Amino acid sequence: MNIVIAGGGIAGPALGVALAKAGLGSTILEARPEGAAGGAFLNLAPNGINALAAIGLGDVVERAGGVPLTGIRFRNAAGREVGHLDGRDEVARFGARNHLVRRDRLHQVLEDAARAAGVEVRRGAEVASIEDHGDGVRVGLADGTTVDADVLLGADGVHSAVRRLAFPDAPRPAYTGILNAGAWTPIDLPDTPEQQLVFGRRAFFGYVVHRGVAYWFSNVARRDDPTAGDRSAVDPSTWLPHIRELHAEDPEPVPAILAAATDVAGVWPVYDVAGLPTWRRGRIGLLGDAAHATSPNAGQGASLALEDAVVLAACLRDVPDPAAALRAFESLRKDRAEKIVELSRRLGRSKVPSRLGAWFRDRTLPFFLRAGAAETVEKYGYRVDFDAPVAGAPVAAGGAGR
Ligand SMILES: Cc1cc2nc3c(=O)[nH]c(=O)nc-3n(C[C@H](O)[C@H](O)[C@H](O)COP(=O)(O)OP(=O)(O)OC[C@H]3O[C@@H](n4cnc5c(N)ncnc54)[C@H](O)[C@@H]3O)c2cc1C
């Protein structure tokens, strides 16, 4: 079976490795040219790290220089602690702990692992058109060349070309009202083993200090998507002064980190995608953000993408007909992924500041954190089992993922 994966971000290379473990070859078409990396850093959760371990990639986080995190501390704009999530027991409870990982390093380690597993990774290969012949798919690239596939899997992210081309009626990505900017900045501050989150006066700020580097992000509420269709319209170089001003009255070390920063790695309008009616059409399927893009508030998008990769490879291994394999995959994954998209959307609302909202949040956050314990177990405690056989489609929950 000639399997073509559009997108070599997070889901794509993990899927390539998992398929190779299943004895299936694949080709990844990645739009970014050789040497181009994207993004700042992200949180990989225990469920994502366990998904990597299920396909023999348990050392990826370490190889990518991941920073272990032992919890989250929340402070308000006056600097008062308003909530705490203790994550010290995550390894005992979930088999792994949350890590902060630089995105460029994660991409590189995953891509290297895919190439080492025999996956062909083509950089500068941007999917621009799709022709589905029923017994195969012809993929047209932006450079005018074509690639033929028995199965085409769209792992090409929130603005997926595969989704747009093969599922023209699918909902479009919706702007969540938040712009995310971030970077890593050398600074002389003690390590913070926990993630620090600050509900600032005018914007939300998060940081971790590790070995003299502050990994920070700022979430700025903005009603209209400034890029309005042109995603290159946000110029990071003009944003640092603006972010400094927004956080000027927030508690230290927020202003100190921003004073030390010399640039911003990027400014990203945050989108998510409402539940798609389906993730498959014949021999074309979607996974990761292409199927269920989530805002970053729950810190789960990358981990869900990794879970998808493992479960989809198991389905293609065990269900002989590709269309039936994609149906099995969707039945195993859709409910879980869409529930987390919704959870993340809900969490995002508390980041948009208002005086009354802040008063209420400071008093109720500890209660919500306690009440959210069950959600934490649902997120982090989920285990994909690559070795368990997938039954024929449709598959009852409990097969490749549980
Ligand atoms: C600001 C921000 C912060 C985030 N923080 C977190 C976090 O802390 N934790 C977390 O779990 N998630 C986080 N997320 C979400 C996370 O980034 C995604 O859920 C995750 O990257 C999804 O992986 P993916 O492989 O599906 O898509 P991506 O990682 O987006 O990969 C898609 C790949 O497809 C390529 N591509 C796109 N179009 C084409 C095309 N036409 N042809 C070929 N290739 C193409 C892209 O270049 C890219 O390499 C964050 C998202 C944002 C925007």
CSV table of C-alpha atoms and ligand atoms in Angstrom, one decimal:
chain,number,residue,atom,x,y,z
A,1,MET,CA,0.0,0.0,0.0
A,2,ASN,CA,1.4,3.4,-1.1
A,3,ILE,CA,0.6,5.7,1.9
A,4,VAL,CA,1.2,9.4,1.5
A,5,ILE,CA,1.1,11.7,4.5
A,6,ALA,CA,0.6,15.4,3.9
A,7,GLY,CA,2.3,17.4,6.7
A,8,GLY,CA,5.5,16.6,8.6
A,9,GLY,CA,4.8,18.5,11.8
A,10,ILE,CA,4.0,16.3,14.8
A,11,ALA,CA,1.3,13.8,13.7
A,12,GLY,CA,3.0,13.2,10.3
A,13,PRO,CA,6.4,11.9,11.3
A,14,ALA,CA,4.9,10.0,14.3
A,15,LEU,CA,2.5,8.3,11.9
A,16,GLY,CA,5.3,7.5,9.5
A,17,VAL,CA,7.3,5.7,12.4
A,18,ALA,CA,4.2,3.9,13.6
A,19,LEU,CA,3.4,2.7,10.1
A,20,ALA,CA,6.9,1.5,9.6
A,21,LYS,CA,6.6,-0.5,12.9
A,22,ALA,CA,3.5,-2.0,11.4
A,23,GLY,CA,5.4,-3.0,8.3
A,24,LEU,CA,3.9,-0.2,6.1
A,25,GLY,CA,6.0,2.2,4.1
A,26,SER,CA,5.0,5.9,3.7
A,27,THR,CA,6.0,9.2,2.2
A,28,ILE,CA,5.7,12.5,4.0
A,29,LEU,CA,5.1,15.7,2.0
A,30,GLU,CA,6.0,18.7,4.1
A,31,ALA,CA,5.5,22.2,2.8
A,32,ARG,CA,8.3,23.8,4.9
A,33,PRO,CA,11.6,23.9,2.9
A,34,GLU,CA,14.7,22.1,4.3
A,35,GLY,CA,16.0,24.0,7.3
A,36,ALA,CA,12.8,25.9,8.1
A,37,ALA,CA,11.4,25.4,11.5
A,38,GLY,CA,8.2,26.9,12.9
A,39,GLY,CA,6.8,27.9,16.3
A,40,ALA,CA,8.2,28.5,19.7
A,41,PHE,CA,7.6,25.7,22.3
A,42,LEU,CA,4.8,23.6,23.6
A,43,ASN,CA,3.7,21.5,26.5
A,44,LEU,CA,3.8,17.7,25.9
A,45,ALA,CA,1.5,16.0,28.3
A,46,PRO,CA,1.8,12.5,29.8
A,47,ASN,CA,-0.6,11.0,27.3
A,48,GLY,CA,1.4,12.3,24.4
A,49,ILE,CA,4.7,11.0,25.8
A,50,ASN,CA,3.1,7.6,26.4
A,51,ALA,CA,1.8,7.6,22.8
A,52,LEU,CA,5.4,8.2,21.7
A,53,ALA,CA,6.6,5.4,24.0
A,54,ALA,CA,4.0,3.0,22.5
A,55,ILE,CA,5.9,3.2,19.1
A,56,GLY,CA,9.4,3.0,20.5
A,57,LEU,CA,9.9,6.8,20.7
A,58,GLY,CA,9.9,7.1,24.5
A,59,ASP,CA,13.2,9.0,24.4
A,60,VAL,CA,12.0,11.8,22.0
A,61,VAL,CA,11.4,14.3,24.8
A,62,GLU,CA,14.8,13.9,26.3
A,63,ARG,CA,16.5,14.0,22.9
A,64,ALA,CA,14.6,17.2,22.1
A,65,GLY,CA,15.9,18.8,25.4
A,66,GLY,CA,12.5,18.8,27.1
A,67,VAL,CA,12.1,20.5,30.4
A,68,PRO,CA,10.3,18.4,33.0
A,69,LEU,CA,7.4,20.3,34.8
A,70,THR,CA,6.1,19.4,38.3
A,71,GLY,CA,2.9,21.5,38.3
A,72,ILE,CA,1.3,24.8,37.6
A,73,ARG,CA,1.1,27.9,39.8
A,74,PHE,CA,-1.5,30.6,39.0
A,75,ARG,CA,-1.2,34.2,40.1
A,76,ASN,CA,-3.4,37.2,39.6
A,77,ALA,CA,-2.3,40.7,38.5
A,78,ALA,CA,-1.5,41.7,42.0
A,79,GLY,CA,1.0,38.8,42.3
A,80,ARG,CA,-1.2,36.8,44.7
A,81,GLU,CA,-1.3,33.0,44.2
A,82,VAL,CA,-4.8,32.1,43.2
A,83,GLY,CA,-4.4,28.4,42.3
A,84,HIS,CA,-1.9,25.5,42.3
A,85,LEU,CA,-1.9,22.2,40.5
A,86,ASP,CA,0.6,19.8,42.0
A,87,GLY,CA,2.0,17.5,39.3
A,88,ARG,CA,4.8,15.9,41.3
A,89,ASP,CA,3.0,12.5,41.3
A,90,GLU,CA,2.3,12.5,37.5
A,91,VAL,CA,4.9,9.8,36.8
A,92,ALA,CA,3.4,7.5,39.5
A,93,ARG,CA,-0.2,8.2,38.3
A,94,PHE,CA,0.2,8.5,34.5
A,95,GLY,CA,3.6,6.9,33.7
A,96,ALA,CA,5.1,10.2,32.5
A,97,ARG,CA,5.2,13.9,33.4
A,98,ASN,CA,4.4,17.1,31.5
A,99,HIS,CA,7.4,18.6,29.6
A,100,LEU,CA,8.0,21.9,27.9
A,101,VAL,CA,9.7,21.2,24.5
A,102,ARG,CA,11.0,23.6,21.9
A,103,ARG,CA,9.0,23.0,18.7
A,104,ASP,CA,12.0,23.2,16.3
A,105,ARG,CA,13.8,20.5,18.3
A,106,LEU,CA,10.7,18.3,18.6
A,107,HIS,CA,10.2,18.6,14.8
A,108,GLN,CA,13.8,17.7,14.1
A,109,VAL,CA,13.9,14.7,16.4
A,110,LEU,CA,10.6,13.3,15.0
A,111,GLU,CA,11.7,13.9,11.5
A,112,ASP,CA,15.0,12.2,12.1
A,113,ALA,CA,13.2,9.2,13.7
A,114,ALA,CA,10.9,9.0,10.6
A,115,ARG,CA,13.8,9.0,8.2
A,116,ALA,CA,15.6,6.4,10.4
A,117,ALA,CA,12.5,4.2,10.2
A,118,GLY,CA,12.7,4.3,6.4
A,119,VAL,CA,10.1,7.0,5.8
A,120,GLU,CA,10.7,9.2,2.8
A,121,VAL,CA,10.4,12.8,4.0
A,122,ARG,CA,10.1,15.4,1.2
A,123,ARG,CA,10.6,19.0,2.3
A,124,GLY,CA,9.3,21.9,0.2
A,125,ALA,CA,6.5,19.7,-1.0
A,126,GLU,CA,3.3,21.7,-0.6
A,127,VAL,CA,0.0,19.9,-1.3
A,128,ALA,CA,-2.0,22.1,-3.6
A,129,SER,CA,-4.6,19.8,-5.3
A,130,ILE,CA,-6.2,16.4,-4.9
A,131,GLU,CA,-7.9,14.2,-7.4
A,132,ASP,CA,-9.6,11.2,-6.0
A,133,HIS,CA,-10.1,8.4,-8.7
A,134,GLY,CA,-11.8,6.0,-6.3
A,135,ASP,CA,-9.0,3.4,-6.5
A,136,GLY,CA,-6.3,5.9,-5.8
A,137,VAL,CA,-5.5,9.6,-5.2
A,138,ARG,CA,-3.3,11.9,-7.3
A,139,VAL,CA,-1.8,14.7,-5.2
A,140,GLY,CA,-0.7,17.9,-7.0
A,141,LEU,CA,2.1,19.9,-5.4
A,142,ALA,CA,2.6,23.6,-5.6
A,143,ASP,CA,5.7,23.1,-7.8
A,144,GLY,CA,3.5,21.4,-10.5
A,145,THR,CA,4.6,17.9,-9.9
A,146,THR,CA,2.3,15.1,-8.8
A,147,VAL,CA,2.4,12.2,-6.3
A,148,ASP,CA,0.2,9.1,-6.5
A,149,ALA,CA,-1.2,7.5,-3.4
A,150,ASP,CA,-3.3,4.5,-2.5
A,151,VAL,CA,-4.2,6.3,0.7
A,152,LEU,CA,-3.8,10.0,1.5
A,153,LEU,CA,-3.6,11.1,5.1
A,154,GLY,CA,-3.9,14.8,6.0
A,155,ALA,CA,-1.7,15.7,8.9
A,156,ASP,CA,-1.2,19.2,7.6
A,157,GLY,CA,-2.4,21.1,10.6
A,158,VAL,CA,-5.1,23.6,11.5
A,159,HIS,CA,-5.2,25.2,8.0
A,160,SER,CA,-5.1,21.8,6.3
A,161,ALA,CA,-5.1,21.8,2.6
A,162,VAL,CA,-6.3,18.2,2.5
A,163,ARG,CA,-9.4,19.2,4.6
A,164,ARG,CA,-10.1,22.2,2.4
A,165,LEU,CA,-9.7,20.3,-0.8
A,166,ALA,CA,-11.3,16.9,0.0
A,167,PHE,CA,-13.9,18.1,2.5
A,168,PRO,CA,-15.1,21.4,1.0
A,169,ASP,CA,-18.2,21.6,3.3
A,170,ALA,CA,-16.2,21.1,6.5
A,171,PRO,CA,-16.3,24.0,9.0
A,172,ARG,CA,-13.4,26.5,8.6
A,173,PRO,CA,-10.9,27.2,11.4
A,174,ALA,CA,-12.5,29.7,13.8
A,175,TYR,CA,-10.4,32.5,15.4
A,176,THR,CA,-10.7,32.2,19.2
A,177,GLY,CA,-10.1,35.9,20.0
A,178,ILE,CA,-6.6,35.3,21.3
A,179,LEU,CA,-3.2,36.1,19.8
A,180,ASN,CA,-0.3,34.1,21.2
A,181,ALA,CA,3.2,35.4,21.1
A,182,GLY,CA,6.2,33.8,22.7
A,183,ALA,CA,10.0,33.3,22.7
A,184,TRP,CA,12.8,32.0,24.9
A,185,THR,CA,15.0,34.6,26.5
A,186,PRO,CA,18.4,34.2,28.4
A,187,ILE,CA,17.9,35.6,31.9
A,188,ASP,CA,19.6,35.4,35.3
A,189,LEU,CA,16.7,34.0,37.4
A,190,PRO,CA,16.3,30.8,39.4
A,191,ASP,CA,14.7,27.8,37.8
A,192,THR,CA,10.9,27.4,38.1
A,193,PRO,CA,10.3,23.6,38.2
A,194,GLU,CA,6.5,24.5,37.8
A,195,GLN,CA,4.8,26.3,35.0
A,196,GLN,CA,4.0,29.9,36.1
A,197,LEU,CA,0.7,31.4,34.8
A,198,VAL,CA,-0.2,35.0,35.5
A,199,PHE,CA,-3.6,36.5,34.9
A,200,GLY,CA,-2.2,39.9,34.1
A,201,ARG,CA,-4.1,43.2,34.1
A,202,ARG,CA,-4.4,43.3,30.3
A,203,ALA,CA,-3.1,40.0,29.0
A,204,PHE,CA,-2.3,36.5,30.2
A,205,PHE,CA,1.3,35.5,30.7
A,206,GLY,CA,3.0,32.1,31.1
A,207,TYR,CA,6.7,31.3,31.8
A,208,VAL,CA,9.1,28.6,32.9
A,209,VAL,CA,12.7,29.4,33.8
A,210,HIS,CA,15.2,26.6,33.2
A,211,ARG,CA,19.0,26.9,33.2
A,212,GLY,CA,19.1,30.6,32.6
A,213,VAL,CA,16.5,30.7,29.9
A,214,ALA,CA,12.9,32.0,30.3
A,215,TYR,CA,10.4,30.3,28.0
A,216,TRP,CA,7.5,32.7,27.9
A,217,PHE,CA,4.3,33.4,26.1
A,218,SER,CA,1.7,36.1,26.2
A,219,ASN,CA,-2.0,35.7,25.3
A,220,VAL,CA,-3.5,38.9,24.1
A,221,ALA,CA,-7.3,39.2,23.7
A,222,ARG,CA,-8.2,40.8,20.4
A,223,ARG,CA,-11.6,40.6,19.0
A,224,ASP,CA,-10.8,40.6,15.3
A,225,ASP,CA,-8.3,38.3,13.6
A,226,PRO,CA,-5.7,40.7,12.5
A,227,THR,CA,-4.5,38.4,9.8
A,228,ALA,CA,-8.0,38.1,8.3
A,229,GLY,CA,-7.1,35.4,5.8
A,230,ASP,CA,-3.4,36.5,5.3
A,231,ARG,CA,-1.6,34.6,8.0
A,232,SER,CA,1.7,36.3,7.3
A,233,ALA,CA,0.2,39.7,8.3
A,234,VAL,CA,1.4,39.7,11.9
A,235,ASP,CA,4.9,41.0,12.1
A,236,PRO,CA,6.6,39.7,15.2
A,237,SER,CA,9.3,42.5,15.2
A,238,THR,CA,6.6,45.1,16.0
A,239,TRP,CA,5.1,43.1,18.8
A,240,LEU,CA,7.6,43.2,21.6
A,241,PRO,CA,7.1,46.8,22.6
A,242,HIS,CA,3.3,46.2,22.6
A,243,ILE,CA,3.6,43.1,24.8
A,244,ARG,CA,5.9,45.0,27.2
A,245,GLU,CA,3.4,47.7,27.5
A,246,LEU,CA,0.5,45.3,28.1
A,247,HIS,CA,2.4,43.6,30.9
A,248,ALA,CA,4.1,46.7,32.4
A,249,GLU,CA,2.0,46.7,35.6
A,250,ASP,CA,2.0,42.9,36.1
A,251,PRO,CA,4.0,41.3,38.9
A,252,GLU,CA,7.7,40.5,38.6
A,253,PRO,CA,9.4,38.7,37.0
A,254,VAL,CA,7.0,39.3,34.1
A,255,PRO,CA,8.3,42.8,33.2
A,256,ALA,CA,11.9,41.7,33.8
A,257,ILE,CA,11.6,38.8,31.4
A,258,LEU,CA,10.1,41.1,28.8
A,259,ALA,CA,12.8,43.7,29.4
A,260,ALA,CA,15.4,41.0,28.7
A,261,ALA,CA,13.7,39.8,25.6
A,262,THR,CA,15.2,41.0,22.3
A,263,ASP,CA,12.7,39.5,20.0
A,264,VAL,CA,9.5,37.4,19.7
A,265,ALA,CA,9.7,34.0,17.9
A,266,GLY,CA,6.3,34.6,16.4
A,267,VAL,CA,2.8,35.9,16.9
A,268,TRP,CA,0.1,33.4,16.2
A,269,PRO,CA,-3.7,34.0,16.1
A,270,VAL,CA,-5.2,31.0,17.8
A,271,TYR,CA,-7.8,29.0,16.0
A,272,ASP,CA,-9.8,25.9,16.6
A,273,VAL,CA,-12.1,23.8,14.4
A,274,ALA,CA,-15.7,22.9,15.4
A,275,GLY,CA,-16.4,19.2,15.2
A,276,LEU,CA,-16.1,18.0,11.6
A,277,PRO,CA,-19.0,15.7,10.4
A,278,THR,CA,-16.4,13.2,9.3
A,279,TRP,CA,-12.7,12.8,9.1
A,280,ARG,CA,-12.6,10.5,6.1
A,281,ARG,CA,-13.8,10.2,2.6
A,282,GLY,CA,-13.0,6.9,0.8
A,283,ARG,CA,-9.2,6.7,0.8
A,284,ILE,CA,-8.6,10.1,2.2
A,285,GLY,CA,-8.4,10.7,6.0
A,286,LEU,CA,-7.5,13.4,8.4
A,287,LEU,CA,-5.7,13.3,11.8
A,288,GLY,CA,-4.2,15.7,14.3
A,289,ASP,CA,-5.1,19.4,14.0
A,290,ALA,CA,-6.4,18.8,10.4
A,291,ALA,CA,-9.2,16.7,12.0
A,292,HIS,CA,-9.7,18.4,15.3
A,293,ALA,CA,-7.6,21.6,15.8
A,294,THR,CA,-7.7,22.7,19.4
A,295,SER,CA,-6.7,26.0,21.0
A,296,PRO,CA,-3.6,25.5,23.3
A,297,ASN,CA,-5.4,26.2,26.6
A,298,ALA,CA,-5.6,22.6,27.6
A,299,GLY,CA,-2.1,21.9,26.4
A,300,GLN,CA,-3.3,18.8,24.5
A,301,GLY,CA,-3.2,19.5,20.7
A,302,ALA,CA,0.2,17.9,20.1
A,303,SER,CA,-0.5,15.0,22.5
A,304,LEU,CA,-3.8,14.2,20.7
A,305,ALA,CA,-2.0,14.3,17.4
A,306,LEU,CA,0.5,11.7,18.7
A,307,GLU,CA,-2.3,9.5,20.0
A,308,ASP,CA,-4.0,9.8,16.6
A,309,ALA,CA,-0.8,8.7,14.8
A,310,VAL,CA,-0.5,5.5,16.9
A,311,VAL,CA,-4.1,4.5,16.6
A,312,LEU,CA,-4.4,5.3,12.9
A,313,ALA,CA,-1.3,3.1,12.1
A,314,ALA,CA,-2.8,0.3,14.1
A,315,CYS,CA,-6.0,0.6,12.2
A,316,LEU,CA,-4.2,0.5,8.8
A,317,ARG,CA,-2.2,-2.5,10.0
A,318,ASP,CA,-5.2,-4.5,11.2
A,319,VAL,CA,-8.1,-3.5,8.9
A,320,PRO,CA,-7.3,-4.6,5.4
A,321,ASP,CA,-9.5,-2.2,3.5
A,322,PRO,CA,-8.2,1.5,3.7
A,323,ALA,CA,-11.7,3.0,3.8
A,324,ALA,CA,-12.7,0.6,6.6
A,325,ALA,CA,-9.5,1.3,8.5
A,326,LEU,CA,-10.2,5.1,8.3
A,327,ARG,CA,-13.7,4.4,9.6
A,328,ALA,CA,-12.3,2.3,12.5
A,329,PHE,CA,-9.9,5.2,13.3
A,330,GLU,CA,-12.6,7.8,13.4
A,331,SER,CA,-14.8,5.7,15.6
A,332,LEU,CA,-12.0,5.2,18.1
A,333,ARG,CA,-10.8,8.8,18.2
A,334,LYS,CA,-13.5,11.4,17.4
A,335,ASP,CA,-15.3,11.6,20.7
A,336,ARG,CA,-12.2,11.9,22.8
A,337,ALA,CA,-10.6,14.5,20.5
A,338,GLU,CA,-13.7,16.7,20.2
A,339,LYS,CA,-14.3,16.6,24.0
A,340,ILE,CA,-10.9,18.0,24.5
A,341,VAL,CA,-11.3,20.7,21.9
A,342,GLU,CA,-14.4,21.8,23.8
A,343,LEU,CA,-12.6,21.7,27.2
A,344,SER,CA,-9.8,23.9,25.8
A,345,ARG,CA,-12.2,26.4,24.4
A,346,ARG,CA,-13.9,26.7,27.8
A,347,LEU,CA,-10.5,27.2,29.5
A,348,GLY,CA,-9.7,30.0,27.1
A,349,ARG,CA,-12.6,32.1,28.3
A,350,SER,CA,-10.9,32.8,31.7
A,351,LYS,CA,-7.9,34.3,29.9
A,352,VAL,CA,-9.8,37.3,28.5
A,353,PRO,CA,-9.6,39.8,31.3
A,354,SER,CA,-12.5,41.8,32.8
A,355,ARG,CA,-12.6,43.3,36.4
A,356,LEU,CA,-15.7,41.4,37.4
A,357,GLY,CA,-14.4,38.2,35.7
A,358,ALA,CA,-11.1,38.5,37.5
A,359,TRP,CA,-12.7,39.0,40.9
A,360,PHE,CA,-14.9,35.9,40.4
A,361,ARG,CA,-12.0,33.9,38.9
A,362,ASP,CA,-9.7,34.5,41.9
A,363,ARG,CA,-12.3,33.3,44.3
A,364,THR,CA,-13.4,30.2,42.3
A,365,LEU,CA,-10.2,29.0,40.6
A,366,PRO,CA,-9.1,26.6,43.5
A,367,PHE,CA,-12.6,25.1,43.4
A,368,PHE,CA,-12.4,24.6,39.6
A,369,LEU,CA,-8.9,23.2,39.8
A,370,ARG,CA,-10.2,20.6,42.4
A,371,ALA,CA,-13.3,19.9,40.3
A,372,GLY,CA,-11.0,19.5,37.2
A,373,ALA,CA,-9.2,16.6,38.8
A,374,ALA,CA,-11.4,14.1,36.8
A,375,GLU,CA,-10.7,16.0,33.6
A,376,THR,CA,-6.9,15.7,34.3
A,377,VAL,CA,-7.2,11.9,34.7
A,378,GLU,CA,-9.2,11.8,31.4
A,379,LYS,CA,-6.6,13.8,29.6
A,380,TYR,CA,-3.4,12.4,31.0
A,381,GLY,CA,-4.5,8.9,31.9
A,382,TYR,CA,-5.5,7.9,28.3
A,383,ARG,CA,-3.2,5.2,27.0
A,384,VAL,CA,-2.9,4.1,23.4
A,385,ASP,CA,-1.9,0.5,23.0
A,386,PHE,CA,-0.2,0.0,19.6
A,387,ASP,CA,0.3,-3.8,20.1
A,388,ALA,CA,-3.4,-4.6,20.8
A,389,PRO,CA,-5.1,-5.8,17.6
A,390,VAL,CA,-7.8,-3.5,16.2
A,391,ALA,CA,-11.0,-5.4,15.5
A,392,GLY,CA,-12.9,-4.9,12.2
A,393,ALA,CA,-14.8,-1.6,11.7
A,394,PRO,CA,-16.6,-0.2,13.3
A,395,VAL,CA,-14.5,-0.7,16.4
A,396,ALA,CA,-15.9,-0.5,19.9
A,397,ALA,CA,-14.0,1.8,22.3
A,398,GLY,CA,-11.3,-0.2,24.0
A,399,GLY,CA,-9.5,-1.5,20.9
A,400,ALA,CA,-6.3,0.5,20.0
A,401,GLY,CA,-7.1,3.3,22.3
A,402,ARG,CA,-8.6,3.3,25.8
B,1,LIG,C1,0.5,29.3,19.8
B,1,LIG,C2,0.2,27.8,20.0
B,1,LIG,C3,0.6,27.2,21.1
B,1,LIG,C4,0.3,25.8,21.3
B,1,LIG,N1,0.8,25.2,22.4
B,1,LIG,C5,0.5,23.9,22.6
B,1,LIG,C6,0.9,23.2,23.8
B,1,LIG,O1,1.5,23.8,24.7
B,1,LIG,N2,0.7,21.9,23.9
B,1,LIG,C7,0.0,21.2,22.9
B,1,LIG,O2,-0.2,20.0,23.0
B,1,LIG,N3,-0.4,21.8,21.8
B,1,LIG,C8,-0.2,23.2,21.6
B,1,LIG,N4,-0.6,23.8,20.5
B,1,LIG,C9,-1.4,23.0,19.5
B,1,LIG,C10,-0.4,22.2,18.7
B,1,LIG,O3,0.6,23.0,18.1
B,1,LIG,C11,-1.1,21.4,17.6
B,1,LIG,O4,-2.2,20.7,18.1
B,1,LIG,C12,-0.1,20.3,17.0
B,1,LIG,O5,1.0,21.0,16.4
B,1,LIG,C13,-0.9,19.5,16.0
B,1,LIG,O6,0.0,18.7,15.3
B,1,LIG,P1,-0.2,18.3,13.8
B,1,LIG,O7,0.9,17.5,13.4
B,1,LIG,O8,-1.6,17.9,13.6
B,1,LIG,O9,-0.1,19.7,13.0
B,1,LIG,P2,1.2,20.7,12.9
B,1,LIG,O10,2.1,20.5,14.0
B,1,LIG,O11,0.6,22.0,12.6
B,1,LIG,O12,1.9,20.2,11.6
B,1,LIG,C14,1.3,20.4,10.3
B,1,LIG,C15,2.4,20.4,9.3
B,1,LIG,O13,1.8,20.4,8.0
B,1,LIG,C16,2.6,21.3,7.2
B,1,LIG,N5,1.7,21.7,6.1
B,1,LIG,C17,0.7,22.6,6.2
B,1,LIG,N6,0.1,22.8,5.0
B,1,LIG,C18,0.7,21.9,4.1
B,1,LIG,C19,0.5,21.5,2.8
B,1,LIG,N7,-0.4,22.2,2.0
B,1,LIG,N8,1.3,20.6,2.2
B,1,LIG,C20,2.3,20.0,3.0
B,1,LIG,N9,2.5,20.3,4.3
B,1,LIG,C21,1.7,21.2,4.8
B,1,LIG,C22,3.0,22.4,8.1
B,1,LIG,O14,4.2,23.0,7.6
B,1,LIG,C23,3.3,21.6,9.4
B,1,LIG,O15,4.7,21.2,9.4
B,1,LIG,C24,-0.4,25.2,20.3
B,1,LIG,C25,-0.8,25.8,19.1
B,1,LIG,C26,-0.5,27.1,19.0
B,1,LIG,C27,-1.0,27.9,17.7
